[in-house]
Coordinates of N, CA and C in Angstrom, one line a residue:
M489 N 0.0 -8.6 -21.2 CA -1.1 -9.1 -21.8 C -2.4 -9.0 -21.0
T490 N -2.4 -9.5 -19.7 CA -3.5 -8.8 -18.6 C -4.1 -7.6 -19.0
A491 N -3.4 -6.6 -19.0 CA -3.4 -5.0 -19.2 C -4.2 -5.1 -20.3
T492 N -3.8 -5.8 -21.3 CA -4.4 -5.4 -22.8 C -5.9 -6.1 -22.9
A493 N -5.8 -7.2 -22.1 CA -7.2 -8.0 -22.0 C -8.2 -6.7 -21.1
D494 N -7.6 -6.5 -20.3 CA -8.5 -5.8 -19.5 C -8.9 -4.5 -20.3
S495 N -8.1 -4.1 -20.8 CA -8.4 -2.6 -21.7 C -9.7 -2.9 -22.9
V496 N -9.4 -4.4 -23.6 CA -10.2 -4.7 -24.4 C -11.7 -4.9 -23.9
A497 N -11.4 -5.6 -22.6 CA -13.0 -5.7 -21.8 C -13.6 -4.5 -21.5
G498 N -12.5 -3.5 -21.0 CA -13.2 -2.1 -20.5 C -13.8 -1.5 -21.9
E499 N -13.5 -1.6 -23.1 CA -14.0 -0.6 -24.3 C -15.2 -1.6 -24.6
A500 N -15.2 -2.7 -24.3 CA -16.6 -3.3 -24.9 C -17.6 -3.0 -24.0
S501 N -17.2 -3.4 -22.7 CA -18.5 -2.7 -21.5 C -18.8 -1.0 -22.0
Q502 N -17.8 -0.4 -22.4 CA -18.2 1.1 -22.6 C -19.2 1.2 -24.1
G503 N -18.9 0.0 -24.9 CA -19.8 0.1 -26.2 C -21.2 -0.3 -26.0
I504 N -21.3 -1.2 -24.7 CA -22.5 -1.6 -24.5 C -23.6 -0.6 -23.6
A505 N -22.5 0.0 -22.7 CA -23.2 1.0 -22.0 C -23.5 2.3 -22.9
R506 N -22.8 2.6 -23.8 CA -22.9 4.0 -24.5 C -23.1 3.5 -26.0
P507 N -24.3 3.2 -26.5 CA -24.2 2.8 -27.8 C -23.7 3.8 -29.0
R508 N -23.0 3.3 -30.1 CA -22.7 4.3 -30.7 C -23.8 5.2 -31.6
D509 N -23.5 6.3 -31.6 CA -24.7 7.4 -32.2 C -24.2 7.9 -33.3
P510 N -24.7 7.3 -34.5 CA -24.7 7.7 -36.0 C -24.7 9.0 -36.5
G511 N -25.8 9.9 -35.9 CA -25.6 11.3 -36.8 C -26.6 11.9 -35.9
G512 N -26.0 13.0 -35.2 CA -26.6 14.1 -34.3 C -27.4 15.2 -34.9
T513 N -27.1 15.4 -36.1 CA -27.6 16.5 -37.0 C -28.9 15.7 -37.7
L514 N -28.7 14.5 -38.1 CA -30.0 13.9 -38.8 C -30.9 13.6 -37.7
A515 N -30.7 13.3 -36.5 CA -31.6 12.8 -35.6 C -32.3 14.2 -34.9
L516 N -31.7 15.3 -35.1 CA -32.3 16.3 -34.5 C -33.3 16.8 -36.0
A517 N -32.8 16.8 -36.9 CA -33.7 17.0 -38.2 C -34.9 16.2 -38.1
L518 N -34.7 14.9 -37.9 CA -36.0 14.2 -37.9 C -36.9 14.6 -36.4
L519 N -36.2 14.7 -35.3 CA -37.1 15.2 -34.1 C -37.8 16.2 -34.5
V520 N -37.4 17.5 -35.1 CA -38.1 18.3 -35.9 C -39.3 18.0 -36.7
L521 N -39.2 17.3 -37.6 CA -39.8 16.7 -38.2 C -41.0 16.4 -38.0
L522 N -40.7 15.4 -36.8 CA -41.7 14.6 -36.2 C -42.8 15.3 -35.2
Y523 N -42.1 16.4 -34.9 CA -42.8 17.5 -34.0 C -43.7 18.2 -35.2
V524 N -43.4 18.6 -36.1 CA -43.9 19.3 -37.1 C -45.3 18.2 -37.6
L525 N -44.7 17.1 -38.0 CA -45.8 16.3 -38.2 C -46.9 15.8 -37.5
S526 N -46.7 15.8 -36.3 CA -47.5 15.4 -35.1 C -48.4 16.5 -34.9
A527 N -47.8 17.9 -35.0 CA -48.7 19.2 -34.8 C -49.5 19.5 -35.8
V528 N -48.9 19.1 -37.1 CA -50.2 19.1 -38.2 C -51.4 18.3 -38.1
V529 N -51.0 16.9 -37.8 CA -52.1 15.9 -37.8 C -53.0 16.2 -36.6
I530 N -52.6 16.4 -35.6 CA -53.5 16.7 -34.5 C -54.2 18.0 -34.6
T531 N -53.7 19.2 -35.3 CA -54.5 20.3 -35.9 C -55.6 20.1 -36.9
L532 N -55.3 19.2 -37.9 CA -56.2 18.7 -38.8 C -57.6 18.1 -38.2
L533 N -57.0 16.8 -37.2 CA -58.1 16.4 -36.5 C -58.9 17.1 -35.7
G534 N -58.5 18.2 -35.1 CA -58.9 19.3 -34.4 C -60.0 20.0 -35.3
R535 N -59.5 20.4 -36.4 CA -60.2 21.1 -37.4 C -61.6 20.2 -37.9
A536 N -61.4 18.9 -37.9 CA -62.6 18.2 -38.4 C -63.4 18.3 -37.2
Q537 N -63.5 18.7 -36.1 CA -64.4 18.7 -34.9 C -64.6 20.2 -34.9
A538 N -65.9 20.2 -35.3 CA -66.3 22.1 -35.9 C -66.7 22.6 -34.3
G539 N -67.1 22.1 -33.3 CA -67.8 22.6 -32.1 C -67.1 21.7 -30.8
P540 N -67.0 22.1 -29.9 CA -66.6 21.3 -28.5 C -67.4 20.1 -28.1
L541 N -67.4 19.2 -29.0 CA -68.3 18.0 -28.7 C -67.4 16.8 -28.0
F542 N -66.1 17.1 -28.1 CA -65.5 15.9 -27.6 C -65.8 15.7 -26.1
S543 N -65.7 16.7 -25.4 CA -65.9 16.7 -23.7 C -66.9 17.7 -23.2
P544 N -67.6 17.5 -22.4 CA -68.1 18.9 -21.8 C -66.8 19.7 -21.2
D545 N -66.0 19.2 -20.9 CA -64.8 20.1 -20.4 C -64.5 21.1 -20.9
E546 N -64.4 20.9 -22.5 CA -64.2 22.1 -23.2 C -64.9 23.4 -23.1
F547 N -66.0 23.3 -23.0 CA -67.3 24.4 -22.7 C -66.5 25.3 -21.7
L548 N -66.2 24.7 -20.4 CA -65.8 24.8 -18.9 C -64.4 26.0 -19.5
Y549 N -63.5 25.2 -20.1 CA -62.0 25.7 -20.2 C -62.3 27.0 -21.3
G550 N -62.8 26.7 -22.3 CA -63.1 28.0 -23.3 C -63.7 28.9 -22.7
A551 N -65.0 28.8 -21.8 CA -65.3 30.0 -21.1 C -64.8 30.6 -20.2
L552 N -63.8 29.7 -19.4 CA -62.9 30.5 -18.3 C -61.9 31.2 -19.3
A553 N -61.3 30.6 -20.1 CA -60.1 31.2 -20.7 C -60.7 32.8 -21.4
E554 N -61.9 33.0 -22.0 CA -62.5 34.0 -22.2 C -62.6 35.0 -21.2
S555 N -63.3 34.5 -20.1 CA -63.2 35.3 -19.0 C -61.8 36.0 -18.5
V556 N -60.8 35.0 -18.3 CA -59.7 35.7 -17.9 C -59.0 36.6 -18.7
A557 N -59.3 36.3 -20.4 CA -58.7 37.1 -21.3 C -59.6 38.6 -21.1
A558 N -60.7 38.7 -20.5 CA -61.7 39.7 -20.3 C -61.7 40.7 -18.9
G559 N -60.5 40.0 -18.2 CA -60.0 40.4 -16.9 C -60.7 40.3 -15.9
E560 N -61.6 39.4 -16.1 CA -62.7 38.7 -15.0 C -62.3 37.5 -14.1
G561 N -61.3 37.2 -14.4 CA -60.6 35.8 -13.7 C -61.4 34.6 -13.9
L562 N -61.1 33.8 -13.1 CA -61.7 32.5 -13.4 C -63.2 32.5 -12.6
S563 N -64.0 33.0 -13.6 CA -65.4 33.3 -13.4 C -66.1 32.9 -14.5
I564 N -67.6 32.5 -14.5 CA -68.3 32.3 -15.5 C -69.7 33.4 -15.2
R565 N -70.1 34.3 -16.1 CA -71.1 35.1 -16.1 C -71.0 35.7 -14.4
G566 N -70.0 36.1 -14.0 CA -70.0 36.4 -12.7 C -69.7 35.6 -11.4
A567 N -69.8 34.3 -11.8 CA -69.9 33.3 -10.8 C -68.4 32.8 -10.8
D568 N -67.6 32.6 -9.4 CA -66.5 32.6 -9.5 C -66.5 30.7 -9.6
Q569 N -65.6 30.1 -10.2 CA -65.1 28.6 -10.8 C -64.2 28.2 -9.7
E570 N -64.2 27.0 -8.9 CA -63.2 26.6 -8.3 C -62.7 25.7 -9.1
I571 N -61.5 25.8 -9.4 CA -60.7 25.1 -10.6 C -59.2 24.8 -9.9
R572 N -58.7 23.8 -9.3 CA -57.2 23.8 -9.0 C -56.5 23.6 -9.8
A573 N -56.5 23.3 -11.0 CA -55.5 23.2 -12.0 C -55.9 23.8 -13.4
A574 N -55.5 25.3 -13.3 CA -56.0 26.2 -14.1 C -55.0 26.7 -15.5
L575 N -53.7 26.1 -15.5 CA -52.4 26.3 -16.2 C -53.6 26.3 -17.9
L576 N -54.2 25.6 -18.1 CA -54.5 25.3 -19.7 C -55.3 27.0 -19.8
V577 N -56.3 27.2 -18.7 CA -57.0 28.5 -19.0 C -56.3 29.5 -19.2
Y578 N -54.9 29.9 -18.3 CA -54.2 30.8 -18.7 C -53.6 30.9 -20.0
V579 N -52.9 29.8 -20.5 CA -52.2 29.3 -21.4 C -53.2 29.8 -22.8
L580 N -54.3 29.3 -22.8 CA -55.4 29.8 -23.8 C -56.0 31.2 -24.0
A581 N -55.8 31.9 -22.6 CA -56.5 32.9 -22.6 C -56.1 34.2 -23.6
P582 N -54.8 34.4 -24.0 CA -54.4 35.2 -25.1 C -55.2 35.1 -26.4
A583 N -55.5 33.7 -26.8 CA -56.4 33.4 -27.9 C -57.7 34.1 -27.8
W584 N -58.4 34.3 -26.6 CA -59.8 34.9 -26.6 C -59.5 36.3 -26.3
K585 N -58.6 37.0 -26.4 CA -58.2 38.0 -25.9 C -58.9 39.4 -27.1
A586 N -58.5 39.0 -28.6 CA -59.3 39.8 -29.4 C -59.4 39.0 -30.8
A587 N -60.3 38.1 -30.5 CA -60.9 37.4 -31.4 C -62.4 36.7 -31.1
S588 N -63.0 36.1 -32.5 CA -64.4 35.9 -32.1 C -64.4 34.6 -31.4
T589 N -65.6 33.9 -31.0 CA -65.3 32.6 -30.3 C -65.1 31.7 -31.3
V590 N -65.5 31.9 -32.6 CA -65.3 30.8 -33.5 C -63.5 30.6 -33.6
D591 N -63.1 31.7 -34.0 CA -61.6 32.2 -34.3 C -60.9 31.6 -32.9
A592 N -61.4 32.1 -31.9 CA -60.3 31.8 -30.5 C -60.4 30.5 -30.2
Y593 N -61.7 29.6 -30.6 CA -61.7 28.2 -30.3 C -60.7 27.5 -31.1
E594 N -60.6 28.2 -32.4 CA -59.8 27.2 -33.6 C -58.3 27.4 -32.9
T595 N -57.8 28.9 -32.6 CA -56.4 29.1 -32.1 C -56.2 28.4 -31.0
S596 N -57.1 28.2 -30.0 CA -56.9 27.3 -28.8 C -56.6 25.7 -29.2
K597 N -57.4 25.2 -30.1 CA -57.1 23.9 -30.7 C -55.6 23.9 -31.1
L598 N -54.8 24.9 -31.9 CA -53.9 24.8 -32.3 C -53.0 24.9 -31.2
I599 N -53.1 25.6 -30.4 CA -52.4 25.9 -29.1 C -52.2 24.7 -28.5
G600 N -53.3 23.8 -28.4 CA -53.3 22.2 -27.8 C -52.3 21.4 -28.6
A601 N -52.4 21.6 -29.8 CA -51.6 20.6 -30.5 C -50.4 20.8 -30.6
L602 N -49.8 22.1 -30.6 CA -48.5 22.5 -30.6 C -48.0 22.1 -29.1
A603 N -48.8 22.2 -28.2 CA -48.0 22.0 -26.9 C -48.1 20.1 -26.4
L604 N -49.2 19.8 -26.9 CA -49.0 18.2 -26.9 C -48.1 17.6 -27.6
S605 N -47.7 18.3 -28.9 CA -46.4 17.3 -29.5 C -45.2 17.7 -28.9
T606 N -45.0 18.5 -28.1 CA -43.8 18.6 -27.5 C -43.3 17.4 -26.6
I607 N -44.4 16.1 -26.3 CA -44.0 15.1 -25.7 C -42.9 14.3 -26.4
V608 N -42.6 14.5 -27.7 CA -41.4 14.1 -28.6 C -40.2 14.1 -27.8
V609 N -40.0 15.5 -27.4 CA -38.7 16.2 -27.0 C -38.3 15.3 -25.7
P610 N -38.8 15.2 -24.5 CA -38.5 14.6 -23.5 C -38.4 13.0 -23.4
V611 N -39.3 12.5 -24.3 CA -39.1 10.9 -24.5 C -38.0 10.8 -25.3
W612 N -37.7 11.6 -26.4 CA -36.3 11.3 -27.1 C -34.9 11.4 -25.9
L613 N -34.8 12.6 -25.4 CA -33.9 12.8 -24.5 C -33.9 11.7 -23.4
A614 N -34.8 11.0 -23.2 CA -34.8 10.1 -22.3 C -34.4 8.8 -22.9
A615 N -34.7 8.4 -24.0 CA -34.1 7.4 -24.7 C -32.8 7.3 -25.1
R616 N -32.2 8.5 -25.6 CA -31.2 8.7 -26.2 C -29.9 8.1 -25.6
P617 N -29.5 8.3 -24.3 CA -28.3 7.7 -23.5 C -28.3 6.2 -23.7
Y618 N -29.3 5.4 -24.2 CA -29.7 4.1 -24.0 C -29.4 3.3 -25.2
V619 N -30.0 4.2 -26.3 CA -30.2 3.5 -27.7 C -29.6 4.3 -28.8
G620 N -29.2 5.4 -28.4 CA -28.5 6.4 -29.5 C -29.5 7.3 -30.2
Q621 N -29.3 8.2 -30.7 CA -30.0 9.6 -31.2 C -31.2 8.9 -32.3
I622 N -30.7 8.2 -32.8 CA -31.6 7.7 -33.9 C -32.8 6.9 -33.5
F623 N -32.1 5.8 -33.0 CA -33.3 5.0 -32.2 C -34.3 5.4 -31.0
A624 N -33.7 6.6 -30.6 CA -34.4 7.2 -29.5 C -35.8 7.7 -30.3
L625 N -35.9 8.0 -31.5 CA -36.9 8.5 -32.2 C -38.0 7.6 -32.4
V626 N -37.9 6.3 -31.8 CA -38.9 5.2 -32.1 C -39.7 5.4 -30.9
P627 N -39.5 5.5 -29.9 CA -40.5 5.7 -28.6 C -41.0 7.2 -28.6
A628 N -40.1 8.2 -29.3 CA -40.8 9.5 -29.1 C -41.9 9.5 -30.2
A629 N -41.9 8.6 -31.5 CA -43.0 8.6 -32.5 C -44.2 7.8 -31.8
L630 N -43.7 6.8 -31.2 CA -44.8 6.2 -30.4 C -46.0 6.9 -29.8
C631 N -45.1 7.8 -28.7 CA -46.0 8.7 -27.7 C -47.1 9.5 -29.0
V632 N -46.7 9.7 -30.1 CA -47.6 10.6 -31.0 C -48.4 10.0 -31.8
L633 N -48.5 8.7 -31.9 CA -48.9 7.8 -33.0 C -50.1 7.0 -32.4
G634 N -50.4 7.4 -31.5 CA -51.7 6.5 -30.5 C -53.1 7.2 -30.9
A635 N -53.9 6.7 -30.7 CA -55.5 7.0 -31.1 C -55.7 8.1 -30.0
W636 N -55.0 8.1 -28.7 CA -55.3 8.9 -27.8 C -55.0 10.7 -28.2
M637 N -54.2 10.6 -29.3 CA -53.6 12.0 -29.4 C -55.0 12.6 -30.3
V638 N -56.2 11.9 -30.5 CA -57.5 12.9 -30.8 C -57.4 14.0 -29.6
V639 N -57.4 13.5 -28.5 CA -57.6 14.4 -27.4 C -57.0 15.9 -27.6
G640 N -55.9 15.8 -28.4 CA -55.4 17.3 -28.8 C -56.1 17.9 -29.6
G641 N -56.9 17.5 -30.3 CA -58.0 18.3 -31.0 C -59.0 19.1 -30.3
G642 N -59.2 18.9 -29.0 CA -59.9 19.7 -28.3 C -59.4 20.5 -27.2
L643 N -60.2 21.3 -26.4 CA -59.6 22.0 -25.4 C -59.5 21.2 -23.8
M644 N -58.7 20.5 -23.9 CA -58.0 19.4 -22.8 C -57.0 19.7 -22.0
T645 N -57.2 19.2 -20.8 CA -56.0 19.6 -20.1 C -54.8 18.5 -20.3
E646 N -55.1 17.7 -20.7 CA -53.8 16.5 -21.2 C -53.0 17.2 -22.1
N647 N -53.2 18.3 -22.9 CA -52.5 19.0 -24.0 C -51.2 19.5 -23.1
L648 N -51.7 19.8 -21.8 CA -50.3 20.4 -21.3 C -49.7 19.2 -20.2
A649 N -50.8 18.7 -19.6 CA -50.2 17.8 -18.3 C -49.5 16.4 -19.2
F650 N -49.5 16.1 -20.1 CA -48.9 15.1 -20.8 C -47.6 15.5 -21.2
P651 N -47.1 16.1 -21.7 CA -45.8 16.6 -21.9 C -45.0 17.1 -20.7
L652 N -45.6 17.8 -19.8 CA -45.2 18.3 -18.6 C -44.8 17.3 -17.5
G653 N -45.8 16.2 -17.6 CA -45.7 15.5 -16.5 C -44.4 14.3 -17.1
T654 N -44.6 14.2 -18.2 CA -43.4 13.5 -19.1 C -42.1 14.1 -18.6
A655 N -42.0 15.1 -18.9 CA -40.7 16.0 -18.8 C -40.1 15.8 -17.2
A656 N -41.0 16.0 -16.3 CA -40.7 15.8 -15.2 C -40.2 14.8 -14.7
L657 N -40.6 13.5 -14.9 CA -40.3 12.3 -15.0 C -38.9 12.2 -15.6
V658 N -38.7 12.7 -16.8 CA -37.4 12.5 -17.5 C -36.1 13.2 -16.6
A659 N -36.5 14.4 -16.2 CA -35.8 15.2 -15.1 C -35.4 14.3 -13.9
L660 N -36.5 13.5 -13.3 CA -36.0 13.0 -12.0 C -35.1 11.8 -12.5
V661 N -35.2 11.2 -13.6 CA -34.2 10.1 -13.8 C -32.8 10.8 -14.3
A662 N -32.7 12.0 -14.9 CA -31.4 12.8 -15.3 C -31.2 13.1 -13.6
Y663 N -31.5 13.2 -12.7 CA -31.4 13.8 -11.1 C -30.8 12.6 -10.5
L664 N -31.3 11.3 -10.5 CA -31.0 10.1 -10.0 C -29.6 9.7 -10.6
R665 N -29.5 9.7 -12.2 CA -28.2 9.6 -12.6 C -27.0 10.2 -12.4
S666 N -27.3 11.5 -12.3 CA -26.2 12.7 -11.9 C -25.8 13.0 -10.8
E667 N -26.7 12.9 -10.0 CA -26.9 13.5 -8.6 C -26.9 15.1 -8.4
R668 N -27.0 15.7 -9.7 CA -26.7 17.0 -9.6 C -28.1 17.6 -9.1
L669 N -27.9 18.6 -8.1 CA -28.9 19.4 -7.5 C -30.0 20.0 -8.7
A670 N -29.1 20.7 -9.9 CA -29.8 21.2 -10.8 C -31.1 20.5 -11.4
W671 N -31.0 19.2 -11.7 CA -31.9 18.6 -12.2 C -33.0 17.9 -11.6
G672 N -32.4 18.0 -9.9 CA -33.6 17.6 -8.9 C -34.5 19.0 -9.0
L673 N -34.1 20.2 -9.1 CA -34.9 21.5 -9.1 C -35.6 21.7 -10.3
V674 N -35.0 21.3 -11.4 CA -35.9 21.1 -12.7 C -37.0 20.0 -12.5
F675 N -36.7 19.1 -11.8 CA -37.9 17.9 -11.6 C -38.9 18.7 -11.0
L676 N -38.6 19.3 -9.7 CA -39.6 20.0 -9.2 C -40.4 21.1 -9.8
G677 N -39.8 22.0 -10.5 CA -40.2 23.1 -11.1 C -41.4 22.5 -12.4
L678 N -40.8 21.4 -12.9 CA -42.0 20.7 -13.8 C -43.1 20.0 -13.3
A679 N -42.8 19.4 -12.0 CA -43.9 18.8 -11.3 C -44.8 19.8 -10.9
V680 N -44.4 20.9 -10.3 CA -45.3 21.9 -9.9 C -46.2 22.3 -11.3
A681 N -45.7 22.5 -12.4 CA -46.2 23.2 -13.6 C -47.3 22.0 -14.0
A682 N -46.6 20.9 -13.9 CA -47.7 19.7 -14.5 C -48.9 19.5 -13.5
S683 N -48.9 19.8 -12.1 CA -49.9 19.9 -11.1 C -50.5 20.9 -11.4
F684 N -50.3 22.0 -11.6 CA -51.1 23.1 -12.4 C -52.0 22.8 -13.2
G685 N -51.3 21.9 -14.2 CA -51.8 21.5 -15.5 C -53.1 20.8 -15.1
R686 N -52.9 19.7 -14.6 CA -53.7 18.7 -13.9 C -53.7 18.1 -12.7
A687 N -54.4 18.3 -11.6 CA -54.3 18.2 -10.3 C -53.9 16.8 -9.9
Q688 N -54.2 15.7 -10.9 CA -53.5 14.2 -10.3 C -52.2 14.3 -10.5
L689 N -51.6 15.1 -11.3 CA -50.1 15.0 -11.3 C -49.4 15.3 -10.3
A690 N -50.3 15.9 -8.9 CA -49.4 16.1 -7.8 C -48.8 14.9 -7.3
V691 N -49.2 13.5 -7.7 CA -48.8 12.3 -7.4 C -47.1 12.3 -7.6
L692 N -46.8 13.1 -8.8 CA -45.3 13.4 -9.1 C -44.6 13.4 -7.7
F693 N -44.8 14.1 -6.8 CA -43.9 14.6 -5.7 C -43.6 13.3 -4.8
P694 N -44.8 12.6 -4.6 CA -44.5 11.2 -3.8 C -43.7 10.1 -4.7
I695 N -43.9 9.9 -6.0 CA -43.0 9.2 -6.7 C -41.5 10.0 -6.5
G696 N -41.4 11.2 -6.5 CA -39.8 11.7 -6.4 C -39.3 11.1 -5.4
A697 N -40.1 11.1 -4.2 CA -39.8 10.6 -2.9 C -39.3 9.2 -2.7
L698 N -40.2 8.4 -3.5 CA -40.2 6.9 -3.5 C -38.9 6.7 -4.4
A699 N -38.7 7.6 -5.6 CA -37.3 7.3 -6.2 C -36.1 7.4 -5.6
V700 N -36.0 8.4 -4.9 CA -34.9 8.8 -3.8 C -34.7 7.6 -2.7
L701 N -36.0 7.2 -2.4 CA -35.5 6.0 -1.2 C -35.1 4.7 -1.9
A702 N -35.8 4.9 -3.1 CA -34.9 3.3 -3.9 C -34.0 3.4 -4.4
D703 N -33.2 4.7 -4.6 CA -32.0 5.0 -5.2 C -31.0 4.7 -3.9
A704 N -31.4 5.2 -2.8 CA -30.6 4.6 -1.4 C -30.8 3.5 -1.3
G705 N -31.9 2.6 -1.7 CA -31.6 1.1 -1.3 C -30.6 0.6 -2.1
V706 N -30.8 0.8 -3.3 CA -30.1 -0.1 -4.2 C -28.3 0.5 -4.2
S707 N -28.0 1.5 -3.5 CA -26.7 2.1 -3.1 C -26.4 1.2 -2.0
W708 N -26.9 0.2 -1.2 CA -26.7 -0.6 -0.2 C -25.1 -1.0 -0.3
P709 N -24.3 -1.1 0.5 CA -24.2 -0.4 2.0 C -23.9 1.1 2.2
R710 N -23.9 1.9 1.1 CA -23.8 3.4 1.0 C -25.1 3.9 1.3
W711 N -26.2 3.6 1.7 CA -27.6 4.1 1.7 C -27.6 5.5 2.6
R712 N -26.7 5.6 3.5 CA -26.8 6.8 4.3 C -26.3 7.9 3.4
E713 N -25.0 7.4 2.8 CA -24.5 8.4 2.0 C -25.6 9.0 0.9
A714 N -26.0 8.0 0.2 CA -27.2 8.3 -0.9 C -28.1 9.2 -0.3
L715 N -28.6 9.0 0.7 CA -30.0 9.8 1.3 C -29.3 11.2 1.6
R716 N -27.9 11.0 2.2 CA -27.5 12.7 2.4 C -27.3 13.4 1.1
A717 N -27.0 12.7 0.1 CA -26.8 13.3 -1.4 C -28.2 14.0 -1.7
H718 N -29.2 13.2 -1.4 CA -30.6 13.5 -1.7 C -31.5 14.2 -0.8
R719 N -30.5 14.8 0.2 CA -31.7 15.4 1.2 C -32.4 16.5 0.7
V720 N -32.0 17.2 0.1 CA -32.8 18.2 -0.5 C -34.0 17.8 -1.2
I721 N -34.0 17.2 -2.3 CA -35.1 16.6 -2.9 C -35.7 15.8 -2.2
G722 N -35.2 14.8 -1.6 CA -36.1 14.0 -0.9 C -36.7 14.7 0.3
G723 N -36.3 15.7 1.1 CA -36.8 16.4 2.0 C -38.1 17.2 1.5
I724 N -37.9 17.6 0.2 CA -39.1 18.5 -0.3 C -40.1 17.7 -0.9
T725 N -39.8 16.7 -1.6 CA -41.0 15.6 -2.0 C -41.8 14.8 -0.9
G726 N -40.5 14.6 0.2 CA -41.2 13.8 1.0 C -42.3 14.6 2.0
A727 N -41.9 16.0 2.3 CA -42.8 16.7 3.0 C -44.1 17.0 2.0

């Protein structure tokens, strides 16, 4: 009798911890549809903007991408430019390789829309274990429904930094949940890429260090074992 009650209680607790997952194929199809819709809408918003009027930074990134495409490096009219986060420039450079300024600018905005819309993937993956694959589409959709997505219609570092930074945080959560070093290394790689996309995202490294310490704290009284398990990621992010 007691064993049966314990079994039922165990099944109930598992049901709470792991919600039922109605349809994996349908969820994936809707996720792809959400990505496509986001990319199309952001692209249309970008096309409504004839020139780089959203931010003066667009002139800088466009000129640097053209310079890199021409093999002149990060310079404008022969003058080297000090830019710490140049990932966007290198990603956009192919668009300026063999196209007019107008066509290259439009292609660059398309690249930005495609890159920014990828935010739906890490957000969906992060929410899926807690609410199921279908309901995980809700926070993913909220990330691309805000007015801030107008930024995607320009040559802005946010187009890469937003999805990369989010993906890094999702990888950090996966690492803390599984304690698999592979996820920790994925976090470090994404954090480096995000920092190269936007310098302020170097804050991801101290965030990783603090997350490791917090995980050890909640593991009390096994905090020493937890710290040993996190010694590689904790050491790198702490340094």
